Coordinates of C-alpha atoms and ligand atoms in Angstrom, one line a residue:
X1 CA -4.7 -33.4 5.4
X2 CA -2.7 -32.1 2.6
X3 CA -1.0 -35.0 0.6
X4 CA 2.6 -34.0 -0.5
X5 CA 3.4 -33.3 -4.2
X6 CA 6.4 -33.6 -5.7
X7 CA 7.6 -30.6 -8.0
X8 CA 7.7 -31.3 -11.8
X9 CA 9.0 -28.7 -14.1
X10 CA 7.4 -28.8 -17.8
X11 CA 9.2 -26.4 -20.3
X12 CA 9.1 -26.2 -23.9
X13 CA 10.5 -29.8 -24.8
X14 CA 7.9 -31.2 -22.2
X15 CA 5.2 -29.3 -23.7
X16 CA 4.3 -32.7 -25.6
X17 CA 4.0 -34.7 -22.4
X18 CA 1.5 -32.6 -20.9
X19 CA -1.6 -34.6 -21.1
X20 CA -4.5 -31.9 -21.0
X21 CA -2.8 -29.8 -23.5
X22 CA -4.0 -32.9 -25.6
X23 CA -7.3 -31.5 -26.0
X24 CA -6.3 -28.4 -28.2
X25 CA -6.2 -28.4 -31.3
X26 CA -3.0 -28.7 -33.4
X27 CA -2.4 -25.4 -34.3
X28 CA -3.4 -23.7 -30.8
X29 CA -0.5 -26.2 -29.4
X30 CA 1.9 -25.8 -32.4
X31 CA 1.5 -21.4 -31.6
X32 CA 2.1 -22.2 -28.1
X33 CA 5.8 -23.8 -29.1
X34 CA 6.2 -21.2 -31.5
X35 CA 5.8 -18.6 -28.7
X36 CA 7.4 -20.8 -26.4
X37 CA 10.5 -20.9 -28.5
X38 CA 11.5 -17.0 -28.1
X39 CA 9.7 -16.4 -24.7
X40 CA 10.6 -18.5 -21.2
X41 CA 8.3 -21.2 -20.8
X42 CA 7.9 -23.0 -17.6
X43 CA 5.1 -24.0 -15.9
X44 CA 4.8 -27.0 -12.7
X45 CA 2.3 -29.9 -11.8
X46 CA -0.1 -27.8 -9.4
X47 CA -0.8 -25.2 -11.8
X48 CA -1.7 -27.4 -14.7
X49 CA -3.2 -30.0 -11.9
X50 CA -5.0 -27.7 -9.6
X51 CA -5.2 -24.2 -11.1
X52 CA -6.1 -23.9 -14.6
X53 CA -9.4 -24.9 -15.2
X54 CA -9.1 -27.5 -18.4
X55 CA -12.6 -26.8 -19.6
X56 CA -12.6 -23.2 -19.7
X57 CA -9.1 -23.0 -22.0
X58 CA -8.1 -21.1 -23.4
X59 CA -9.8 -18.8 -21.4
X60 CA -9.0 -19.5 -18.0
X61 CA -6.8 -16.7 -16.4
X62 CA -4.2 -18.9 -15.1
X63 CA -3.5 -20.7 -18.6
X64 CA -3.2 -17.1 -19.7
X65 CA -1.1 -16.4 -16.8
X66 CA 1.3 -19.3 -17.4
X67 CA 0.9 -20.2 -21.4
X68 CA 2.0 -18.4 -24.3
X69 CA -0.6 -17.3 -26.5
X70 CA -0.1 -16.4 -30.3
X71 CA -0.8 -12.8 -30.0
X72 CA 2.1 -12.0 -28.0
X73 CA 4.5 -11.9 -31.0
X74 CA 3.3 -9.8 -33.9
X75 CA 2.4 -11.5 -37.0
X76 CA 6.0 -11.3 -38.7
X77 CA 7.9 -12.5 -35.5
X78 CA 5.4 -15.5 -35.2
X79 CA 5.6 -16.1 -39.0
X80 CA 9.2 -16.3 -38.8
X81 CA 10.1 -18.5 -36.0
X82 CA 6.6 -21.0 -37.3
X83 CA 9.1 -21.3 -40.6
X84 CA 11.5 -22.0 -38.6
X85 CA 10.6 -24.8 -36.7
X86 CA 8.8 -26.3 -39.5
X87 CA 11.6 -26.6 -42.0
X88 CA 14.0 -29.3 -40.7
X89 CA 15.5 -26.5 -38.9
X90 CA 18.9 -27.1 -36.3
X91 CA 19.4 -25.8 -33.8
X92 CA 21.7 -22.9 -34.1
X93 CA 18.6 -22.3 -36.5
X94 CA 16.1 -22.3 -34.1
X95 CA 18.4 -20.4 -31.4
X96 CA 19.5 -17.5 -33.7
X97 CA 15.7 -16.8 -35.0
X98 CA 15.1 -16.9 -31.5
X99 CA 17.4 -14.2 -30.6
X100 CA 16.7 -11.6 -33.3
X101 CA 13.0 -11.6 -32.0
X102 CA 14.3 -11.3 -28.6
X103 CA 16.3 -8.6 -29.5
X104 CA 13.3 -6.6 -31.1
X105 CA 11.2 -7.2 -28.2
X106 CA 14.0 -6.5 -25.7
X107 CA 17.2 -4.3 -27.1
X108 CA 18.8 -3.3 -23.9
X109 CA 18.1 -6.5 -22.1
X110 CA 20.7 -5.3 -19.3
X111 CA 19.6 -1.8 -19.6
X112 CA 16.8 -2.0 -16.3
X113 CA 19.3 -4.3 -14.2
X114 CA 21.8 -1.9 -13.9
X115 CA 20.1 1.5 -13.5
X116 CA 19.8 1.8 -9.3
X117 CA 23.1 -0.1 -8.7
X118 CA 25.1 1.6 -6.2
X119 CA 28.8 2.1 -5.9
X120 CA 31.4 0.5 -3.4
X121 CA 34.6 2.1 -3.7
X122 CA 33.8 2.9 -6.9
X123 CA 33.0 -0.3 -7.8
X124 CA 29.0 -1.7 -8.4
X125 CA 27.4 -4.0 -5.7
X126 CA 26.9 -6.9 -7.4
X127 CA 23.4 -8.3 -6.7
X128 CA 21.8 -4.9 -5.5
X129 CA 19.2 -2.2 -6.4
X130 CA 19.1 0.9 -4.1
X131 CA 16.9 3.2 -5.4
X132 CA 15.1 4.5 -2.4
X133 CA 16.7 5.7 0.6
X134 CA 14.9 3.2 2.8
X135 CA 14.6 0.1 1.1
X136 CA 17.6 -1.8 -0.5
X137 CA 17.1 -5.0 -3.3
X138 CA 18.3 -8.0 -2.9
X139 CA 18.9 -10.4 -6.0
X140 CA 20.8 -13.9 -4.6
X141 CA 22.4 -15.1 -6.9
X142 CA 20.5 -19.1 -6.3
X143 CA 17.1 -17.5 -6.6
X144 CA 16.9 -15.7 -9.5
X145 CA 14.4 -18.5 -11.8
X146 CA 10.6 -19.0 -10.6
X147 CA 8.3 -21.7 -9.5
X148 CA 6.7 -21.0 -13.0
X149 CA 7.2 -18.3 -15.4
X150 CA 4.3 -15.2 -16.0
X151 CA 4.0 -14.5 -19.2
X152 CA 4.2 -11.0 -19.2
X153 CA 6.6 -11.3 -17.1
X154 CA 9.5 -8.4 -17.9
X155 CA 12.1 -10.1 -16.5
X156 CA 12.4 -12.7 -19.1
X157 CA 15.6 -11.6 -20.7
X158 CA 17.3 -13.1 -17.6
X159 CA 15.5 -16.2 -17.6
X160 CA 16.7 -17.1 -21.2
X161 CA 20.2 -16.0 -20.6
X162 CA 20.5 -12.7 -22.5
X163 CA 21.7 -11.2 -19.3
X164 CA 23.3 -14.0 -18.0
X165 CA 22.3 -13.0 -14.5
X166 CA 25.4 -10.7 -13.9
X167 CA 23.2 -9.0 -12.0
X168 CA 23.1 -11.1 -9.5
X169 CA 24.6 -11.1 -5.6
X170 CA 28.5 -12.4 -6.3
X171 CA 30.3 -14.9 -3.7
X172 CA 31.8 -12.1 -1.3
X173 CA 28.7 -11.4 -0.5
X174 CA 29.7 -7.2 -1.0
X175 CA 26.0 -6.5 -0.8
X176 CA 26.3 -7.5 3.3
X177 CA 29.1 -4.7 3.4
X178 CA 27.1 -2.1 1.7
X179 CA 24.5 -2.7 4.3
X180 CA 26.6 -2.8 7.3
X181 CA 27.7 0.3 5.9
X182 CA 24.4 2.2 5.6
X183 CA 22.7 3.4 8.0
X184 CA 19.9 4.4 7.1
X185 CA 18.7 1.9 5.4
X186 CA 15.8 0.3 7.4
X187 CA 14.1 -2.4 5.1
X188 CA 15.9 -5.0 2.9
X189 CA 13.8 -6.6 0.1
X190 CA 14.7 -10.1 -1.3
X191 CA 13.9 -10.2 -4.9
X192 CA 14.8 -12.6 -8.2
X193 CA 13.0 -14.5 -9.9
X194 CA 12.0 -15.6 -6.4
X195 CA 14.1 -15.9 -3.4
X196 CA 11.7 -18.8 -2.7
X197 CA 13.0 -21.1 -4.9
X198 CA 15.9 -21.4 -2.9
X199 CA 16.1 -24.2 0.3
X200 CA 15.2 -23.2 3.4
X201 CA 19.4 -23.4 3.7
X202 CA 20.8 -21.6 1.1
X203 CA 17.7 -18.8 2.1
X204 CA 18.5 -19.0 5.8
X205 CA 22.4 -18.1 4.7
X206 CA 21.0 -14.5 2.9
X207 CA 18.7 -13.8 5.7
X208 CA 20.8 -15.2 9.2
X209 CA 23.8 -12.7 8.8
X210 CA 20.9 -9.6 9.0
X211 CA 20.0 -10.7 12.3
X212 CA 23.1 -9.9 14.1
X213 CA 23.6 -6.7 15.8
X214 CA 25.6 -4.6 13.1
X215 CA 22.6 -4.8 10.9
X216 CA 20.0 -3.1 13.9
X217 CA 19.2 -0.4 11.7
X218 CA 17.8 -2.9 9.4
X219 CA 14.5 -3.1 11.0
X220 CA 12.2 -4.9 8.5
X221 CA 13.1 -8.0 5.8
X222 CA 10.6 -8.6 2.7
X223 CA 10.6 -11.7 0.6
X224 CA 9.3 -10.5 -2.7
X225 CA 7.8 -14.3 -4.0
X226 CA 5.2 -15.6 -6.2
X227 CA 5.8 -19.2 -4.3
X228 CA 2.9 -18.8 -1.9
X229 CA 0.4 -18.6 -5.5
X230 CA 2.8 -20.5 -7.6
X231 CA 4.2 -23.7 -5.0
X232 CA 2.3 -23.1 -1.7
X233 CA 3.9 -26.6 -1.1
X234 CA 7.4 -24.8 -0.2
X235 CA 5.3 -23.9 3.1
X236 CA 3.0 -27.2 3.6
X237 CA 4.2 -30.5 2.6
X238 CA 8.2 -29.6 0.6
X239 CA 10.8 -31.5 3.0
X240 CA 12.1 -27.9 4.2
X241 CA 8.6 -26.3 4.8
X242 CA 9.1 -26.6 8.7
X243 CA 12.7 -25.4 8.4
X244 CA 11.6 -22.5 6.1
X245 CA 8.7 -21.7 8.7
X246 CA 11.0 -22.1 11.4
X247 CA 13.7 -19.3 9.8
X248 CA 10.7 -17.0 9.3
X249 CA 10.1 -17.5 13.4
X250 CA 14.0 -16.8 13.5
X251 CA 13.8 -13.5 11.7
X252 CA 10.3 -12.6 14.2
X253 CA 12.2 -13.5 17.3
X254 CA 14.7 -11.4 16.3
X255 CA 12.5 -8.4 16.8
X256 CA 12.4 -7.8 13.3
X257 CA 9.2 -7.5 11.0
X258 CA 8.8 -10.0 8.3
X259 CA 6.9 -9.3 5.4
X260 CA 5.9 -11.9 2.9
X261 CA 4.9 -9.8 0.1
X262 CA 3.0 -12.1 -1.7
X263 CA 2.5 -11.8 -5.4
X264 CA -0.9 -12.5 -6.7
X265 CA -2.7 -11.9 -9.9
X266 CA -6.1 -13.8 -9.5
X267 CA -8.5 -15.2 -6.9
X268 CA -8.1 -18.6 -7.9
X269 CA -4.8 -18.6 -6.7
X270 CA -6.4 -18.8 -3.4
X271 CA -8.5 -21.3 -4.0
X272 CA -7.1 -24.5 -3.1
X273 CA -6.3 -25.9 0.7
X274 CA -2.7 -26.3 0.1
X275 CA -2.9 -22.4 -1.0
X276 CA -4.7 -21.2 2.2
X277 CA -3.0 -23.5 4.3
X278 CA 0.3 -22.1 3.1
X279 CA -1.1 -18.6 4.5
X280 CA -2.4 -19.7 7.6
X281 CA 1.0 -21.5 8.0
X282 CA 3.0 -18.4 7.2
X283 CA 1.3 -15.9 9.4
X284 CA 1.4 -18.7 12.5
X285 CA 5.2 -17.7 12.4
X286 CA 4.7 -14.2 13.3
X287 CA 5.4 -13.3 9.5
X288 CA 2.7 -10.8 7.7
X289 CA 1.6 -11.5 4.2
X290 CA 1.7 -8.3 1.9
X291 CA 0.1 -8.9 -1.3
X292 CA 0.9 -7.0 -4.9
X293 CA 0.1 -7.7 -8.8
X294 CA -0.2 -6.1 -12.0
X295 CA -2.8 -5.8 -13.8
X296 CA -2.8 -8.6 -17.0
X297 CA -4.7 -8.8 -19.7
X298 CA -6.7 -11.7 -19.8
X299 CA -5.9 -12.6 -16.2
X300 CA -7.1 -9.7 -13.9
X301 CA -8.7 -7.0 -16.2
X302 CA -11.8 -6.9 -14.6
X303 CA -13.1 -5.3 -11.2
X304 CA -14.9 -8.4 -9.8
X305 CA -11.5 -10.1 -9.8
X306 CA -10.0 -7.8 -8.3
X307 CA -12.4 -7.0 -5.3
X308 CA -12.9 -10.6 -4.7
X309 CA -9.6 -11.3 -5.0
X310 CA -8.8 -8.6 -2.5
X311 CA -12.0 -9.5 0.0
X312 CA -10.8 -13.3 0.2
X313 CA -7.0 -12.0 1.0
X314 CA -7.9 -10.1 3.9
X315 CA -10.6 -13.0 4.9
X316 CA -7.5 -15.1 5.0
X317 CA -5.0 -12.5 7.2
X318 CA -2.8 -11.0 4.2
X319 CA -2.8 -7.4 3.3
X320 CA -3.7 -5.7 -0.3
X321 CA -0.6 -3.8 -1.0
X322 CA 0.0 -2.6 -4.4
X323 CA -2.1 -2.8 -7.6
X324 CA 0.6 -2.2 -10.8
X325 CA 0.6 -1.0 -13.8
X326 CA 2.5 -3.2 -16.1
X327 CA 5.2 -2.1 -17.6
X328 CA 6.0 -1.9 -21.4
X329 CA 8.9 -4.2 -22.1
X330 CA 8.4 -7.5 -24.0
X331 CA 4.8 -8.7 -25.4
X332 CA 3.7 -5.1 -24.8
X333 CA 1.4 -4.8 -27.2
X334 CA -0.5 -7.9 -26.3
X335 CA -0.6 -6.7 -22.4
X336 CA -1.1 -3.2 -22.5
X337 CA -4.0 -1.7 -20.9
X338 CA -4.4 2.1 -21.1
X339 CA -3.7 4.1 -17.7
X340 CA -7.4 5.9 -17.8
X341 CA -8.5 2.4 -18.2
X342 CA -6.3 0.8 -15.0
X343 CA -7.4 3.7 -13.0
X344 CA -10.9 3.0 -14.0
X345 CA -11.1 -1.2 -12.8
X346 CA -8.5 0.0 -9.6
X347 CA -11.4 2.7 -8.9
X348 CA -14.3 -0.1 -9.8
X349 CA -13.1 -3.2 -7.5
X350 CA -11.9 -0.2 -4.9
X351 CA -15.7 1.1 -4.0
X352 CA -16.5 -2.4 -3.3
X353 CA -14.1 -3.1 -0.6
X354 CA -14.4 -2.4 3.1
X355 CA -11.6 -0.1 5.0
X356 CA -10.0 -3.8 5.6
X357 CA -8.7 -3.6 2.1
X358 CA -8.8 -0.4 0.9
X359 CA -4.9 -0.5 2.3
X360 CA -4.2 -1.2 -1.8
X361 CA -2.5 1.7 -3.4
X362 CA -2.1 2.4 -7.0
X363 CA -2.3 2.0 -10.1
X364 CA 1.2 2.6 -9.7
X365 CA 3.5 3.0 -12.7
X366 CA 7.7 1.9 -11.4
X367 CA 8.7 4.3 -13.3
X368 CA 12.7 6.4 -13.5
X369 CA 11.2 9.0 -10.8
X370 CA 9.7 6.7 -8.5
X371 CA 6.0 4.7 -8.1
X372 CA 4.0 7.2 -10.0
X373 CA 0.3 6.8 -9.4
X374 CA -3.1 7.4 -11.3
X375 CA -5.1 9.3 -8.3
X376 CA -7.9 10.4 -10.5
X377 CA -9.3 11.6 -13.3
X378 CA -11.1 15.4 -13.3
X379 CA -11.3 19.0 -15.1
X380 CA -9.8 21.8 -13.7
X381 CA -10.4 25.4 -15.7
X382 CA -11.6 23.3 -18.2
X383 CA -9.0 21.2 -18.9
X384 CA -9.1 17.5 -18.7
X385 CA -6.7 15.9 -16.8
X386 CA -4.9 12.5 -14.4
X387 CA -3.8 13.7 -11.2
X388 CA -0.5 11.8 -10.4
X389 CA 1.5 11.5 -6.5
X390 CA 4.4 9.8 -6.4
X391 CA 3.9 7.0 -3.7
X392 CA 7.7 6.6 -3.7
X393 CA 10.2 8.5 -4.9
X394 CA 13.9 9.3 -5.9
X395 CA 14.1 12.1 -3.5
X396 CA 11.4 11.5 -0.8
X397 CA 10.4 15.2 -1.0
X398 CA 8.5 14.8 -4.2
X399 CA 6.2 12.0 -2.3
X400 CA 2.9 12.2 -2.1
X401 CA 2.9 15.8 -4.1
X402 CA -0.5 16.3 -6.7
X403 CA 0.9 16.9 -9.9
X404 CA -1.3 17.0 -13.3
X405 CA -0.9 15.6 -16.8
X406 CA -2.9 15.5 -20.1
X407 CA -5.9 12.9 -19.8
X408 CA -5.4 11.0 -23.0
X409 CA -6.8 7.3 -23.3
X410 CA -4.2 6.0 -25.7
X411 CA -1.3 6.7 -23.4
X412 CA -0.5 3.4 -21.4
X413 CA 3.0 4.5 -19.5
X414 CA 4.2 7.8 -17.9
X415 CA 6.8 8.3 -20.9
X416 CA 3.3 8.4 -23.0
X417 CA 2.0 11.4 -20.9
X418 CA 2.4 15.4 -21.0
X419 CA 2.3 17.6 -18.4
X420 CA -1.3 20.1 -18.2
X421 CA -1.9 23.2 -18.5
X422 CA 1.2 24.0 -20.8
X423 CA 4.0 23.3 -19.4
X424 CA 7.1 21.4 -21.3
X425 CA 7.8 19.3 -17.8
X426 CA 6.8 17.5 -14.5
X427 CA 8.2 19.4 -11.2
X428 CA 10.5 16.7 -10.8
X429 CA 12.1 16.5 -13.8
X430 CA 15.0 19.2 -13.5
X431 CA 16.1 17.8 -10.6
X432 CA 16.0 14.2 -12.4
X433 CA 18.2 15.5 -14.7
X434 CA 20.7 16.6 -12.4
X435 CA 20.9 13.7 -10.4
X436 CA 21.3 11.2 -13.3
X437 CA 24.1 13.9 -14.1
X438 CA 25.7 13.9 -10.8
X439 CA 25.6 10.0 -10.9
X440 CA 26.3 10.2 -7.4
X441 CA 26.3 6.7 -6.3
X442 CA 23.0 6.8 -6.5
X443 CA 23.1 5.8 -10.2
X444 CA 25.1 3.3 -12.0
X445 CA 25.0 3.4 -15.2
X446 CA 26.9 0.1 -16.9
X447 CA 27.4 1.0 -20.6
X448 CA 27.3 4.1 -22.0
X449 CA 23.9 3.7 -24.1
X450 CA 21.6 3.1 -20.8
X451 CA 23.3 6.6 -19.7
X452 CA 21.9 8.1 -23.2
X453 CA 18.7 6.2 -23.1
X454 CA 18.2 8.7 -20.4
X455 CA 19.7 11.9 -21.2
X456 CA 17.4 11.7 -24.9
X457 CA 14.5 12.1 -22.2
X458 CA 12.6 9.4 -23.5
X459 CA 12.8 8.0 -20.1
X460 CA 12.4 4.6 -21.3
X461 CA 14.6 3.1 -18.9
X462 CA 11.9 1.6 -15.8
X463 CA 13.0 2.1 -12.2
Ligands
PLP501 C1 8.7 -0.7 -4.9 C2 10.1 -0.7 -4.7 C3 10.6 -0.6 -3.4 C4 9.8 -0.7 -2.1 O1 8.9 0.4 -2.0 P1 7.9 0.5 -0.9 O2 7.0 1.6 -1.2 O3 8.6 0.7 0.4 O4 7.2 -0.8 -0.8 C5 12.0 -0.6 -3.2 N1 12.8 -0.5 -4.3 C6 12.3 -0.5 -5.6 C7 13.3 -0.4 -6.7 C8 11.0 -0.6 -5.8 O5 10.5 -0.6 -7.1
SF4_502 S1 7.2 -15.2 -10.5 FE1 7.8 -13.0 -10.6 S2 9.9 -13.0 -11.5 FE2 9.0 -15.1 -11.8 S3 8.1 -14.9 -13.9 FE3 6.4 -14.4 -12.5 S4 6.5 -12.2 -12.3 FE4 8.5 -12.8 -13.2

């Protein structure tokens, strides 16, 4: 039996109150609030009561996972906010040192959430990325915090209000019209934060309305959630697990697939009863369980975790999906791993899987193009190089196509590679160009200085 917990939310003014904290010393917990003061810190009672191993901090994956560490501002940042907060500071003090160091970490916070925002009579659907043709994002507009906050998490601008989640779905609900009016749109992908956060209520009013008959052509749901590692409670012991369970039998009665996809970054967070029970409970309802992470530094950079991580998902019914390639945006320096080295641990953990597994793709890069992945490393006439597919794709013609670009171990994104064998471009990128140009509906491009982000063809600008 699986006693009920109740949720408890510690963030940075709680970070005193957390008992096993205690046993740091003063100035690993004073660099923890420093951090903690400029990056979104939140973390609940099962991760710090059943996750974290206490006796193995600071290096224990999921402290990494859910604590700040010291590193991830540079030197200067961290100097500056430490004077702060230890000079009798207010604070407006605290908040505006705060917010310059967010700013040089981050200095288009809105720039990623409203590339891929299509038009509605010319105006943008609020809470919506449709990027490709298949597969439409959902942000609701309840579900856009977390059970507990990753730290390398690159959504953090919205979680400490520098985009003040405009992105999200509005009241009229426009993103339901979009869909009724589209077609071809087959899959509809909750996203946040994580959808799970919501109540089985306010979830079942986003999902319910897809089940009637003018959305048939919308053949499969996903819930993108980290609840499953995060609170596997929502499913087991929360007052509305049943009634969550029992909307996921809804949507499966429907005749539509529901897909769970499940984000994990270690094995541990597979560990516990209440985790595995939440699986078993989840898959009883006819729902499958995809799985996806990114690779971390300090939590998964290693091919043991990975392939056991992997093994013990399929041993429990879920399927590997994707293995990512984090992307550069906030701590960056403190979480970057170089591509030739991703490729390398994705290869590693990969030869020591069965076929049962081996349905993981990547590493895969969501990058302006598409999901750009690392498919090997080789020579060709002498030349050293990655070979790259797109997995998914802008146009769903360049999927799946070999194309080849300088091996280099110091790059760590696409925007760091060059094409092989002399060329100045990547087959895809003329027609790139012109369909950012055409800004078809396709595009939406808020403010003029995401639009030139792009045309300077640094292709900063993710997804
Ligand atoms: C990954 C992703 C999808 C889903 O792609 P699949 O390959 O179908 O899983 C949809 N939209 C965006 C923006 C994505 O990044
Ligand atoms: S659960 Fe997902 S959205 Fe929330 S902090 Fe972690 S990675 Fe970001």
């Amino acid at each position: 039996m699986i006693s009920h917990k109740k949720m408890k939310f510690y963030g940075l003014r709680d970070l005193d109150n957390i008992p096993q904290l205690q046993n740091l010393s003063a100035d690993q917990r004073f660099a923890i609030k420093v951090v903690s003061s400029v990056l979104p810190f939140r973390v609940n009672n099962y991760i710090i009561e059943e996750l974290i191993d206490w006796d193995n901090v600071p290096e224990d994956p999921i402290f990494q996972l859910t604590f700040m560490q010291k590193e991830m501002l540079s030197d200067d940042q961290f100097r500056r906010m430490a004077f702060t907060l230890s000079n009798n500071h207010t604070f407006e003090e605290i908040q505006s040192a705060a917010e310059d160091i967010r700013l040089e970490l981050n200095p288009h916070p809105a720039g990623q959430m409203t590339l891929n925002v299509p038009l509605m009579f010319d105006e943008p659907v609020k809470g919506v990325q449709h990027k490709y043709r298949e597969t439409v994002l959902i942000f609701p507009s309840s579900g856009q915090t977390c059970h507990s906050y990753c730290t390398f998490c690159f959504r953090w601008a919205q979680f400490v209000g520098m985009n003040d989640l405009k992105f999200a779905t509005d009241e009229a609900k426009s993103f339901q019209d979009y869909l009724a009016a589209n077609k071809g749109v087959t899959d509809l992908l909750l996203t946040g934060g994580d959808p799970m956060i919501m109540s089985a209520r306010n979830l079942a009013a986003y999902i319910e309305p897809f089940l009637e008959s003018e959305f048939e052509h919308i053949r499969n749901i996903r819930i993108g959630t980290k609840s499953v590692a995060y609170w596997p409670y929502k499913f087991v012991t929360d007052k509305d697990a049943d009634d969550t369970l029992r909307l996921f039998e809804r949507v499966v009665n429907s005749g539509k697939h529901l897909a769970i996809m499940g984000h994990y970054n270690h094995w541990k967070e597979l560990s516990t009863d209440v985790a595995q029970e939440a699986i078993r409970r989840i898959r009883s309802t006819g729902a499958q369980i995809r799985t996806q992470s990114p690779l971390v530094k300090n939590v998964n950079d290693s091919p043991d975790v990975w392939a056991r991580m992997w093994k013990e998902q399929v041993k429990l019914g879920c399927i590997p999906y994707y293995f990512f390639v984090e992307r550069n945006t906030g701590a960056k320096n403190y979480f970057s791993i170089p591509l030739y080295k991703a490729y390398q641990i994705y290869r590693e953990a990969y030869q020591e899987l069965s076929g049962l597994s081996r349905t993981v793709r990547g590493p895969s890069m969501s990058a302006l193009p598409g999901k750009v992945s690392i498919e090997g490393v080789t020579q060709i006439n002498g030349e050293k190089v990655f070979v790259l597919t797109l997995l998914q794709a802008r146009n769903p013609e360049w999927v799946k196509k070999p194309f080849f670009a300088k091996y280099s171990e110091k790059a760590t994104w696409l925007t760091d590679l060059r094409p092989a064998f002399g060329r100045d471009k990547f087959f895809y990128q003329d027609e790139l160009n012109q369909m950012i140009r055409a800004n078809n509906g396709q595009f939406y491009f808020n403010r003029s200085e995401d639009y030139e982000m792009i045309e300077n063809t640094s292709f900063d600008a993710d997804e």
